[in-house]
PDB file of C-alpha atoms and ligand atoms in Angstrom:
ATOM      1  CA  UNK A 854      84.025 138.973 100.608  1.00 93.00           C
ATOM      2  CA  UNK A 855      87.211 138.918 102.913  1.00 96.00           C
ATOM      3  CA  UNK A 856      85.360 140.066 105.735  1.00 96.00           C
ATOM      4  CA  UNK A 857      82.682 137.256 105.231  1.00 98.00           C
ATOM      5  CA  UNK A 858      85.075 134.598 104.781  1.00 98.00           C
ATOM      6  CA  UNK A 859      87.002 135.660 107.908  1.00 98.00           C
ATOM      7  CA  UNK A 860      83.997 135.448 109.847  1.00 97.00           C
ATOM      8  CA  UNK A 861      82.965 132.074 108.493  1.00 98.00           C
ATOM      9  CA  UNK A 862      86.706 130.756 109.193  1.00 98.00           C
ATOM     10  CA  UNK A 863      86.378 132.070 112.817  1.00 97.00           C
ATOM     11  CA  UNK A 864      82.989 130.093 113.322  1.00 97.00           C
ATOM     12  CA  UNK A 865      84.007 126.685 111.486  1.00 98.00           C
ATOM     13  CA  UNK A 866      85.546 123.816 113.115  1.00 97.00           C
ATOM     14  CA  UNK A 867      86.691 120.950 110.718  1.00 98.00           C
ATOM     15  CA  UNK A 868      88.867 123.087 108.191  1.00 98.00           C
ATOM     16  CA  UNK A 869      90.851 121.890 105.561  1.00 98.00           C
ATOM     17  CA  UNK A 870      93.457 123.901 103.667  1.00 98.00           C
ATOM     18  CA  UNK A 871      94.672 122.413 100.353  1.00 98.00           C
ATOM     19  CA  UNK A 872      97.519 123.831  98.958  1.00 98.00           C
ATOM     20  CA  UNK A 873      99.571 123.997  95.694  1.00 98.00           C
ATOM     21  CA  UNK A 874     102.559 125.523  94.039  1.00 97.00           C
ATOM     22  CA  UNK A 875     101.103 128.942  94.195  1.00 97.00           C
ATOM     23  CA  UNK A 876     101.434 128.699  98.152  1.00 98.00           C
ATOM     24  CA  UNK A 877     105.178 129.169  97.870  1.00 98.00           C
ATOM     25  CA  UNK A 878     105.333 131.745  94.846  1.00 97.00           C
ATOM     26  CA  UNK A 879     105.928 134.564  97.467  1.00 98.00           C
ATOM     27  CA  UNK A 880     108.827 132.484  98.657  1.00 98.00           C
ATOM     28  CA  UNK A 881     110.521 132.366  95.446  1.00 97.00           C
ATOM     29  CA  UNK A 882     109.546 128.784  94.486  1.00 96.00           C
ATOM     30  CA  UNK A 883     108.059 128.717  90.655  1.00 94.00           C
ATOM     31  CA  UNK A 884     105.021 126.964  89.754  1.00 95.00           C
ATOM     32  CA  UNK A 885     104.511 124.106  87.099  1.00 92.00           C
ATOM     33  CA  UNK A 886     102.015 125.720  84.836  1.00 91.00           C
ATOM     34  CA  UNK A 887     102.007 129.544  84.942  1.00 83.00           C
ATOM     35  CA  UNK A 888     104.227 131.768  82.251  1.00 83.00           C
ATOM     36  CA  UNK A 889     107.213 130.903  84.289  1.00 82.00           C
ATOM     37  CA  UNK A 890     106.270 127.515  85.386  1.00 89.00           C
ATOM     38  CA  UNK A 891     108.646 124.716  85.562  1.00 88.00           C
ATOM     39  CA  UNK A 892     106.408 122.451  82.830  1.00 86.00           C
ATOM     40  CA  UNK A 893     107.276 125.379  80.384  1.00 85.00           C
ATOM     41  CA  UNK A 894     110.957 124.893  80.576  1.00 84.00           C
ATOM     42  CA  UNK A 895     111.364 121.127  81.253  1.00 83.00           C
ATOM     43  CA  UNK A 896     109.622 118.176  79.918  1.00 86.00           C
ATOM     44  CA  UNK A 897     108.038 116.170  82.918  1.00 84.00           C
ATOM     45  CA  UNK A 898     108.788 112.724  80.819  1.00 83.00           C
ATOM     46  CA  UNK A 899     112.530 113.720  81.065  1.00 86.00           C
ATOM     47  CA  UNK A 900     112.788 114.423  84.600  1.00 92.00           C
ATOM     48  CA  UNK A 901     109.615 113.335  86.608  1.00 94.00           C
ATOM     49  CA  UNK A 902     109.118 109.611  85.901  1.00 95.00           C
ATOM     50  CA  UNK A 903     110.295 106.344  87.270  1.00 95.00           C
ATOM     51  CA  UNK A 904     111.570 105.755  83.474  1.00 95.00           C
ATOM     52  CA  UNK A 905     113.410 108.755  83.294  1.00 95.00           C
ATOM     53  CA  UNK A 906     115.118 107.962  86.609  1.00 96.00           C
ATOM     54  CA  UNK A 907     116.175 104.488  85.339  1.00 95.00           C
ATOM     55  CA  UNK A 908     117.538 106.201  81.966  1.00 94.00           C
ATOM     56  CA  UNK A 909     119.410 109.101  83.662  1.00 95.00           C
ATOM     57  CA  UNK A 910     119.516 109.223  87.312  1.00 96.00           C
ATOM     58  CA  UNK A 911     122.071 111.770  87.285  1.00 95.00           C
ATOM     59  CA  UNK A 912     120.373 114.110  85.027  1.00 94.00           C
ATOM     60  CA  UNK A 913     117.060 113.543  87.220  1.00 95.00           C
ATOM     61  CA  UNK A 914     118.960 114.293  90.433  1.00 96.00           C
ATOM     62  CA  UNK A 915     120.610 117.453  89.081  1.00 95.00           C
ATOM     63  CA  UNK A 916     117.096 118.746  88.412  1.00 94.00           C
ATOM     64  CA  UNK A 917     115.961 117.947  91.866  1.00 96.00           C
ATOM     65  CA  UNK A 918     119.415 118.959  93.404  1.00 96.00           C
ATOM     66  CA  UNK A 919     118.834 122.341  91.978  1.00 94.00           C
ATOM     67  CA  UNK A 920     115.368 122.531  93.168  1.00 96.00           C
ATOM     68  CA  UNK A 921     116.482 121.649  96.568  1.00 97.00           C
ATOM     69  CA  UNK A 922     119.009 124.362  96.629  1.00 96.00           C
ATOM     70  CA  UNK A 923     116.428 126.964  95.685  1.00 96.00           C
ATOM     71  CA  UNK A 924     114.101 125.565  98.146  1.00 97.00           C
ATOM     72  CA  UNK A 925     116.618 125.701 100.956  1.00 97.00           C
ATOM     73  CA  UNK A 926     117.212 129.549 100.199  1.00 97.00           C
ATOM     74  CA  UNK A 927     113.486 130.293 100.736  1.00 98.00           C
ATOM     75  CA  UNK A 928     111.602 131.213 103.650  1.00 98.00           C
ATOM     76  CA  UNK A 929     108.092 130.473 104.678  1.00 98.00           C
ATOM     77  CA  UNK A 930     105.782 133.443 103.772  1.00 98.00           C
ATOM     78  CA  UNK A 931     103.069 134.784 105.543  1.00 98.00           C
ATOM     79  CA  UNK A 932     100.363 132.554 104.092  1.00 98.00           C
ATOM     80  CA  UNK A 933     102.338 129.533 105.536  1.00 98.00           C
ATOM     81  CA  UNK A 934     102.531 131.174 108.847  1.00 98.00           C
ATOM     82  CA  UNK A 935      98.819 131.803 109.133  1.00 98.00           C
ATOM     83  CA  UNK A 936      98.031 128.574 108.133  1.00 98.00           C
ATOM     84  CA  UNK A 937     100.139 127.206 110.890  1.00 98.00           C
ATOM     85  CA  UNK A 938      98.378 129.831 113.255  1.00 98.00           C
ATOM     86  CA  UNK A 939      94.856 128.741 112.187  1.00 98.00           C
ATOM     87  CA  UNK A 940      95.906 125.095 113.032  1.00 98.00           C
ATOM     88  CA  UNK A 941      96.922 126.013 116.578  1.00 97.00           C
ATOM     89  CA  UNK A 942      93.335 127.590 117.143  1.00 97.00           C
ATOM     90  CA  UNK A 943      91.348 124.817 115.635  1.00 97.00           C
ATOM     91  CA  UNK A 944      91.999 121.272 116.765  1.00 96.00           C
ATOM     92  CA  UNK A 945      90.275 119.603 113.959  1.00 97.00           C
ATOM     93  CA  UNK A 946      92.214 121.319 111.424  1.00 98.00           C
ATOM     94  CA  UNK A 947      93.977 119.295 108.408  1.00 98.00           C
ATOM     95  CA  UNK A 948      96.648 120.482 105.874  1.00 98.00           C
ATOM     96  CA  UNK A 949      96.670 118.854 102.590  1.00 98.00           C
ATOM     97  CA  UNK A 950      99.340 120.057 100.254  1.00 98.00           C
ATOM     98  CA  UNK A 951     100.561 118.889  96.914  1.00 97.00           C
ATOM     99  CA  UNK A 952     103.910 120.807  97.523  1.00 98.00           C
ATOM    100  CA  UNK A 953     106.964 118.982  98.283  1.00 98.00           C
ATOM    101  CA  UNK A 954     108.995 122.013  99.227  1.00 98.00           C
ATOM    102  CA  UNK A 955     108.870 121.559 103.258  1.00 98.00           C
ATOM    103  CA  UNK A 956     107.752 125.280 103.569  1.00 98.00           C
ATOM    104  CA  UNK A 957     104.706 124.150 105.643  1.00 98.00           C
ATOM    105  CA  UNK A 958     106.742 122.332 107.921  1.00 98.00           C
ATOM    106  CA  UNK A 959     109.152 125.265 108.529  1.00 98.00           C
ATOM    107  CA  UNK A 960     106.306 127.339 109.154  1.00 98.00           C
ATOM    108  CA  UNK A 961     105.332 125.086 112.082  1.00 98.00           C
ATOM    109  CA  UNK A 962     102.435 123.159 110.526  1.00 98.00           C
ATOM    110  CA  UNK A 963     102.038 119.706 111.843  1.00 97.00           C
ATOM    111  CA  UNK A 964     100.578 116.408 110.555  1.00 98.00           C
ATOM    112  CA  UNK A 965     100.761 117.311 107.092  1.00 98.00           C
ATOM    113  CA  UNK A 966      99.064 115.359 104.552  1.00 98.00           C
ATOM    114  CA  UNK A 967     101.729 115.358 101.630  1.00 98.00           C
ATOM    115  CA  UNK A 968     100.007 114.031  98.752  1.00 97.00           C
ATOM    116  CA  UNK A 969     103.064 114.400  96.354  1.00 97.00           C
ATOM    117  CA  UNK A 970     105.804 113.403  99.004  1.00 98.00           C
ATOM    118  CA  UNK A 971     108.848 115.423 100.409  1.00 98.00           C
ATOM    119  CA  UNK A 972     111.604 116.554  98.225  1.00 98.00           C
ATOM    120  CA  UNK A 973     113.726 116.339 101.792  1.00 98.00           C
ATOM    121  CA  UNK A 974     113.382 112.626 102.014  1.00 98.00           C
ATOM    122  CA  UNK A 975     115.111 109.960 100.133  1.00 98.00           C
ATOM    123  CA  UNK A 976     114.108 106.546  99.294  1.00 98.00           C
ATOM    124  CA  UNK A 977     116.161 103.621  98.274  1.00 98.00           C
ATOM    125  CA  UNK A 978     115.164 101.968  95.063  1.00 97.00           C
ATOM    126  CA  UNK A 979     116.596  98.784  96.137  1.00 97.00           C
ATOM    127  CA  UNK A 980     115.676  98.224  99.776  1.00 98.00           C
ATOM    128  CA  UNK A 981     113.108 101.083 100.196  1.00 97.00           C
ATOM    129  CA  UNK A 982     114.499 102.641 103.081  1.00 97.00           C
ATOM    130  CA  UNK A 983     113.672 106.368 103.682  1.00 97.00           C
ATOM    131  CA  UNK A 984     116.028 109.034 105.107  1.00 96.00           C
ATOM    132  CA  UNK A 985     115.723 112.530 105.718  1.00 97.00           C
ATOM    133  CA  UNK A 986     118.543 114.574 104.117  1.00 97.00           C
ATOM    134  CA  UNK A 987     118.604 118.253 104.043  1.00 96.00           C
ATOM    135  CA  UNK A 988     122.012 118.581 102.501  1.00 96.00           C
ATOM    136  CA  UNK A 989     122.471 121.225  99.820  1.00 96.00           C
ATOM    137  CA  UNK A 990     124.146 120.517  97.240  1.00 96.00           C
ATOM    138  CA  UNK A 991     124.186 116.910  97.424  1.00 95.00           C
ATOM    139  CA  UNK A 992     127.660 115.790  97.164  1.00 90.00           C
ATOM    140  CA  UNK A 993     127.689 112.904  94.649  1.00 92.00           C
ATOM    141  CA  UNK A 994     124.624 112.419  92.298  1.00 95.00           C
ATOM    142  CA  UNK A 995     122.610 109.788  92.588  1.00 96.00           C
ATOM    143  CA  UNK A 996     123.336 109.549  96.382  1.00 97.00           C
ATOM    144  CA  UNK A 997     123.461 106.050  97.701  1.00 97.00           C
ATOM    145  CA  UNK A 998     121.836 104.158 100.491  1.00 97.00           C
ATOM    146  CA  UNK A 999     123.967 101.975 102.961  1.00 96.00           C
ATOM    147  CA  UNK A1000     122.821  99.002 100.991  1.00 97.00           C
ATOM    148  CA  UNK A1001     124.607 100.405  97.875  1.00 96.00           C
ATOM    149  CA  UNK A1002     121.288 100.943  96.099  1.00 97.00           C
ATOM    150  CA  UNK A1003     120.395 104.361  94.499  1.00 97.00           C
ATOM    151  CA  UNK A1004     118.341 106.924  96.385  1.00 98.00           C
ATOM    152  CA  UNK A1005     115.654 108.890  94.686  1.00 98.00           C
ATOM    153  CA  UNK A1006     113.699 111.702  96.022  1.00 98.00           C
ATOM    154  CA  UNK A1007     110.661 110.434  98.018  1.00 98.00           C
ATOM    155  CA  UNK A1008     108.085 112.498  95.632  1.00 98.00           C
ATOM    156  CA  UNK A1009     105.453 111.210  93.446  1.00 97.00           C
ATOM    157  CA  UNK A1010     106.182 111.131  89.894  1.00 96.00           C
ATOM    158  CA  UNK A1011     104.024 110.783  86.839  1.00 94.00           C
ATOM    159  CA  UNK A1012     102.392 107.528  86.357  1.00 94.00           C
ATOM    160  CA  UNK A1013     102.835 106.652  90.067  1.00 96.00           C
ATOM    161  CA  UNK A1014     100.319 106.064  92.722  1.00 95.00           C
ATOM    162  CA  UNK A1015      99.862 108.457  95.926  1.00 96.00           C
ATOM    163  CA  UNK A1016     100.450 106.833  99.076  1.00 96.00           C
ATOM    164  CA  UNK A1017      97.147 105.220  99.926  1.00 97.00           C
ATOM    165  CA  UNK A1018      97.292 105.791 103.576  1.00 97.00           C
ATOM    166  CA  UNK A1019      97.753 109.614 102.978  1.00 98.00           C
ATOM    167  CA  UNK A1020      95.131 109.638 100.246  1.00 97.00           C
ATOM    168  CA  UNK A1021      92.546 108.041 102.663  1.00 98.00           C
ATOM    169  CA  UNK A1022      93.216 110.548 105.197  1.00 98.00           C
ATOM    170  CA  UNK A1023      92.799 113.312 102.967  1.00 98.00           C
ATOM    171  CA  UNK A1024      89.532 111.857 101.471  1.00 98.00           C
ATOM    172  CA  UNK A1025      88.113 111.378 105.022  1.00 98.00           C
ATOM    173  CA  UNK A1026      89.177 115.161 105.918  1.00 98.00           C
ATOM    174  CA  UNK A1027      87.491 116.568 102.958  1.00 98.00           C
ATOM    175  CA  UNK A1028      84.355 114.433 103.246  1.00 98.00           C
ATOM    176  CA  UNK A1029      84.124 115.752 106.861  1.00 98.00           C
ATOM    177  CA  UNK A1030      85.037 119.354 106.530  1.00 98.00           C
ATOM    178  CA  UNK A1031      82.708 122.294 107.353  1.00 98.00           C
ATOM    179  CA  UNK A1032      85.256 124.497 105.499  1.00 98.00           C
ATOM    180  CA  UNK A1033      87.409 123.835 102.841  1.00 98.00           C
ATOM    181  CA  UNK A1034      90.255 126.220 101.524  1.00 98.00           C
ATOM    182  CA  UNK A1035      91.786 125.672  98.166  1.00 98.00           C
ATOM    183  CA  UNK A1036      94.807 127.789  98.006  1.00 98.00           C
ATOM    184  CA  UNK A1037      97.360 128.332  94.984  1.00 98.00           C
ATOM    185  CA  UNK A1038      96.706 125.127  92.990  1.00 97.00           C
ATOM    186  CA  UNK A1039      95.306 124.898  89.296  1.00 95.00           C
ATOM    187  CA  UNK A1040      93.312 122.183  90.444  1.00 93.00           C
ATOM    188  CA  UNK A1041      93.655 120.049  87.438  1.00 92.00           C
ATOM    189  CA  UNK A1042      96.091 117.264  88.740  1.00 88.00           C
ATOM    190  CA  UNK A1043      94.023 114.338  89.795  1.00 90.00           C
ATOM    191  CA  UNK A1044      93.434 112.627  92.241  1.00 90.00           C
ATOM    192  CA  UNK A1045      94.408 115.413  94.203  1.00 90.00           C
ATOM    193  CA  UNK A1046      91.909 118.054  92.782  1.00 91.00           C
ATOM    194  CA  UNK A1047      89.088 115.876  93.203  1.00 94.00           C
ATOM    195  CA  UNK A1048      89.286 116.480  96.982  1.00 97.00           C
ATOM    196  CA  UNK A1049      87.625 120.004  96.244  1.00 97.00           C
ATOM    197  CA  UNK A1050      84.444 118.573  94.575  1.00 96.00           C
ATOM    198  CA  UNK A1051      84.316 115.849  97.212  1.00 97.00           C
ATOM    199  CA  UNK A1052      84.412 118.517  99.902  1.00 98.00           C
ATOM    200  CA  UNK A1053      81.654 120.543  98.303  1.00 97.00           C
ATOM    201  CA  UNK A1054      79.487 117.617  97.695  1.00 97.00           C
ATOM    202  CA  UNK A1055      79.769 116.658 101.324  1.00 98.00           C
ATOM    203  CA  UNK A1056      78.439 120.237 102.365  1.00 97.00           C
ATOM    204  CA  UNK A1057      81.863 122.093 102.892  1.00 98.00           C
ATOM    205  CA  UNK A1058      81.914 125.713 102.112  1.00 98.00           C
ATOM    206  CA  UNK A1059      84.576 126.007  99.593  1.00 98.00           C
ATOM    207  CA  UNK A1060      86.838 129.042  99.391  1.00 98.00           C
ATOM    208  CA  UNK A1061      89.717 129.587  96.639  1.00 98.00           C
ATOM    209  CA  UNK A1062      92.462 131.771  97.023  1.00 98.00           C
ATOM    210  CA  UNK A1063      94.354 132.246  93.843  1.00 98.00           C
ATOM    211  CA  UNK A1064      94.922 135.567  91.603  1.00 97.00           C
ATOM    212  CA  UNK A1065      93.731 133.378  88.427  1.00 97.00           C
ATOM    213  CA  UNK A1066      90.618 131.553  87.844  1.00 96.00           C
ATOM    214  CA  UNK A1067      91.013 127.720  87.871  1.00 95.00           C
ATOM    215  CA  UNK A1068      89.252 124.701  86.834  1.00 90.00           C
ATOM    216  CA  UNK A1069      87.079 124.760  90.111  1.00 94.00           C
ATOM    217  CA  UNK A1070      86.409 128.611  90.329  1.00 95.00           C
ATOM    218  CA  UNK A1071      82.879 128.560  88.909  1.00 94.00           C
ATOM    219  CA  UNK A1072      81.855 125.775  91.555  1.00 95.00           C
ATOM    220  CA  UNK A1073      83.471 127.225  94.923  1.00 97.00           C
ATOM    221  CA  UNK A1074      81.372 129.510  97.206  1.00 98.00           C
ATOM    222  CA  UNK A1075      83.864 132.404  97.604  1.00 98.00           C
ATOM    223  CA  UNK A1076      86.495 132.761  94.896  1.00 97.00           C
ATOM    224  CA  UNK A1077      88.922 135.244  96.270  1.00 98.00           C
ATOM    225  CA  UNK A1078      91.566 136.645  93.521  1.00 98.00           C
ATOM    226  CA  UNK A1079      94.530 137.308  95.213  1.00 98.00           C
ATOM    227  CA  UNK A1080      98.041 136.082  96.421  1.00 98.00           C
ATOM    228  CA  UNK A1081      98.118 133.552  99.268  1.00 98.00           C
ATOM    229  CA  UNK A1082     100.569 135.603 101.179  1.00 98.00           C
ATOM    230  CA  UNK A1083      98.489 138.552 101.199  1.00 98.00           C
ATOM    231  CA  UNK A1084      94.959 137.248 101.538  1.00 98.00           C
ATOM    232  CA  UNK A1085      95.746 134.462 104.236  1.00 98.00           C
ATOM    233  CA  UNK A1086      97.028 136.767 106.896  1.00 98.00           C
ATOM    234  CA  UNK A1087      93.600 138.847 106.323  1.00 98.00           C
ATOM    235  CA  UNK A1088      91.358 135.688 106.951  1.00 98.00           C
ATOM    236  CA  UNK A1089      93.458 134.614 109.877  1.00 97.00           C
ATOM    237  CA  UNK A1090      94.264 137.781 111.569  1.00 92.00           C
ATOM    238  CA  UNK A1091      96.107 137.768 115.014  1.00 82.00           C
ATOM    239  CA  UNK A1092      93.977 136.997 117.994  1.00 78.00           C
ATOM    240  CA  UNK A1093      93.397 140.071 120.179  1.00 68.00           C
TER     241      UNK A1093
HETATM  242  P1  LIG B1253     100.152 124.646  89.212  1.00 54.06           P
HETATM  243  O1  LIG B1253     101.588 125.336  88.740  1.00 54.06           O
HETATM  244  O2  LIG B1253      99.213 123.869  88.346  1.00 54.06           O
HETATM  245  O3  LIG B1253      99.283 125.828  89.519  1.00 54.06           O
HETATM  246  C1  LIG B1253      99.806 127.113  90.259  1.00 54.06           C
HETATM  247  C2  LIG B1253      98.469 127.868  90.740  1.00 54.06           C
HETATM  248  O4  LIG B1253      99.158 128.760  91.784  1.00 54.06           O
HETATM  249  C3  LIG B1253      97.867 128.579  89.553  1.00 54.06           C
HETATM  250  O5  LIG B1253      96.588 128.622  89.724  1.00 54.06           O
HETATM  251  C4  LIG B1253      98.358 130.206  89.697  1.00 54.06           C
HETATM  252  O6  LIG B1253      97.556 130.923  89.392  1.00 54.06           O
HETATM  253  C5  LIG B1253      98.402 129.878  91.392  1.00 54.06           C
HETATM  254  N1  LIG B1253      99.146 131.095  91.973  1.00 54.06           N
HETATM  255  C6  LIG B1253     100.448 131.784  91.372  1.00 54.06           C
HETATM  256  N2  LIG B1253     100.801 132.750  92.032  1.00 54.06           N
HETATM  257  C7  LIG B1253     100.181 132.608  93.316  1.00 54.06           C
HETATM  258  C8  LIG B1253     100.210 133.216  94.751  1.00 54.06           C
HETATM  259  N3  LIG B1253     100.871 134.269  94.935  1.00 54.06           N
HETATM  260  N4  LIG B1253      99.173 132.976  95.620  1.00 54.06           N
HETATM  261  C9  LIG B1253      98.086 131.852  95.293  1.00 54.06           C
HETATM  262  N5  LIG B1253      98.138 131.430  94.051  1.00 54.06           N
HETATM  263  C10 LIG B1253      98.828 131.600  93.257  1.00 54.06           C
HETATM  264  O7  LIG B1253     100.651 124.036  90.467  1.00 54.06           O
HETATM  265  P2  LIG B1253      99.896 122.957  91.283  1.00 54.06           P
HETATM  266  O8  LIG B1253      98.316 122.929  91.277  1.00 54.06           O
HETATM  267  O9  LIG B1253     100.323 122.935  92.451  1.00 54.06           O
HETATM  268  O10 LIG B1253     102.785 117.269  90.597  1.00 54.06           O
HETATM  269  O11 LIG B1253     100.135 121.698  90.395  1.00 54.06           O
HETATM  270  C11 LIG B1253      99.676 120.441  90.797  1.00 54.06           C
HETATM  271  C12 LIG B1253     100.820 119.490  90.667  1.00 54.06           C
HETATM  272  O12 LIG B1253     101.207 119.505  89.208  1.00 54.06           O
HETATM  273  C13 LIG B1253     102.049 119.611  91.200  1.00 54.06           C
HETATM  274  O13 LIG B1253     101.975 118.928  92.629  1.00 54.06           O
HETATM  275  C14 LIG B1253     102.880 118.783  90.435  1.00 54.06           C
HETATM  276  C15 LIG B1253     102.710 119.306  89.121  1.00 54.06           C
HETATM  277  O14 LIG B1253     102.974 118.473  88.228  1.00 54.06           O
HETATM  278  C16 LIG B1253     103.553 116.436  90.759  1.00 54.06           C
HETATM  279  O15 LIG B1253     104.979 116.596  90.731  1.00 54.06           O
HETATM  280  C17 LIG B1253     103.124 115.002  90.976  1.00 54.06           C
END
């Protein structure tokens, strides 16, 4: 199956890669729902909602700051690097990610559609200003904006809407794709996961790269069981 998918990727033009937490497992970042998943240890309601932040901004920030520290220690893996290489070869390539860790950026990917935001960007809850801040650890929690308001991580929390501009661009890319790679996602969180079905309905060949079965496995054209960091370099081999 790997050889066939490699040839189809080489022949495709409008390729979409859609990534989830599994993409960064080999970089040392935990997923949400596996046996070691974050939602096994923490309650999303206490840490990843606007209400939780209003009740206890320091606690929420301690959690995000510890995740930032882990992410800052991590390096992009061979899978991130292969996707950045694919973008250099295919001018109409689109990368859509649910990840907030910034590893795709660090691997060299461009114009990334970050559906769930970016942990390295902070947004003021009072004036709405956004600033990039890569310091780890952050000194005072919660960090403050110049206007005096509290800064929050510019990520999408439960109960919040995804950025409509980003979502629109993702829908358009999925509808136009001739090839759609779904990588390292359990494909159960909507609206993000709906992109897979949308791409399929509009004629894309859908490839899934995941060591486990997912909610979409039965509907994909090529379910490849394996780790992103091992499979992607085989699908996107160096050019001779
Ligand atoms: P999940 O934790 O739900 O799923 C991670 C997937 O990665 C699983 O299907 C694993 O089998 C797979 N996986 C594990 N190791 C892998 C590897 N080495 N290579 C490839 N795949 C591997 O994470 P997501 O699907 O990303 O949302 O979760 C979606 C959203 O739910 C997240 O963006 C987050 C979470 O709540 C928000 O915070 C809004």
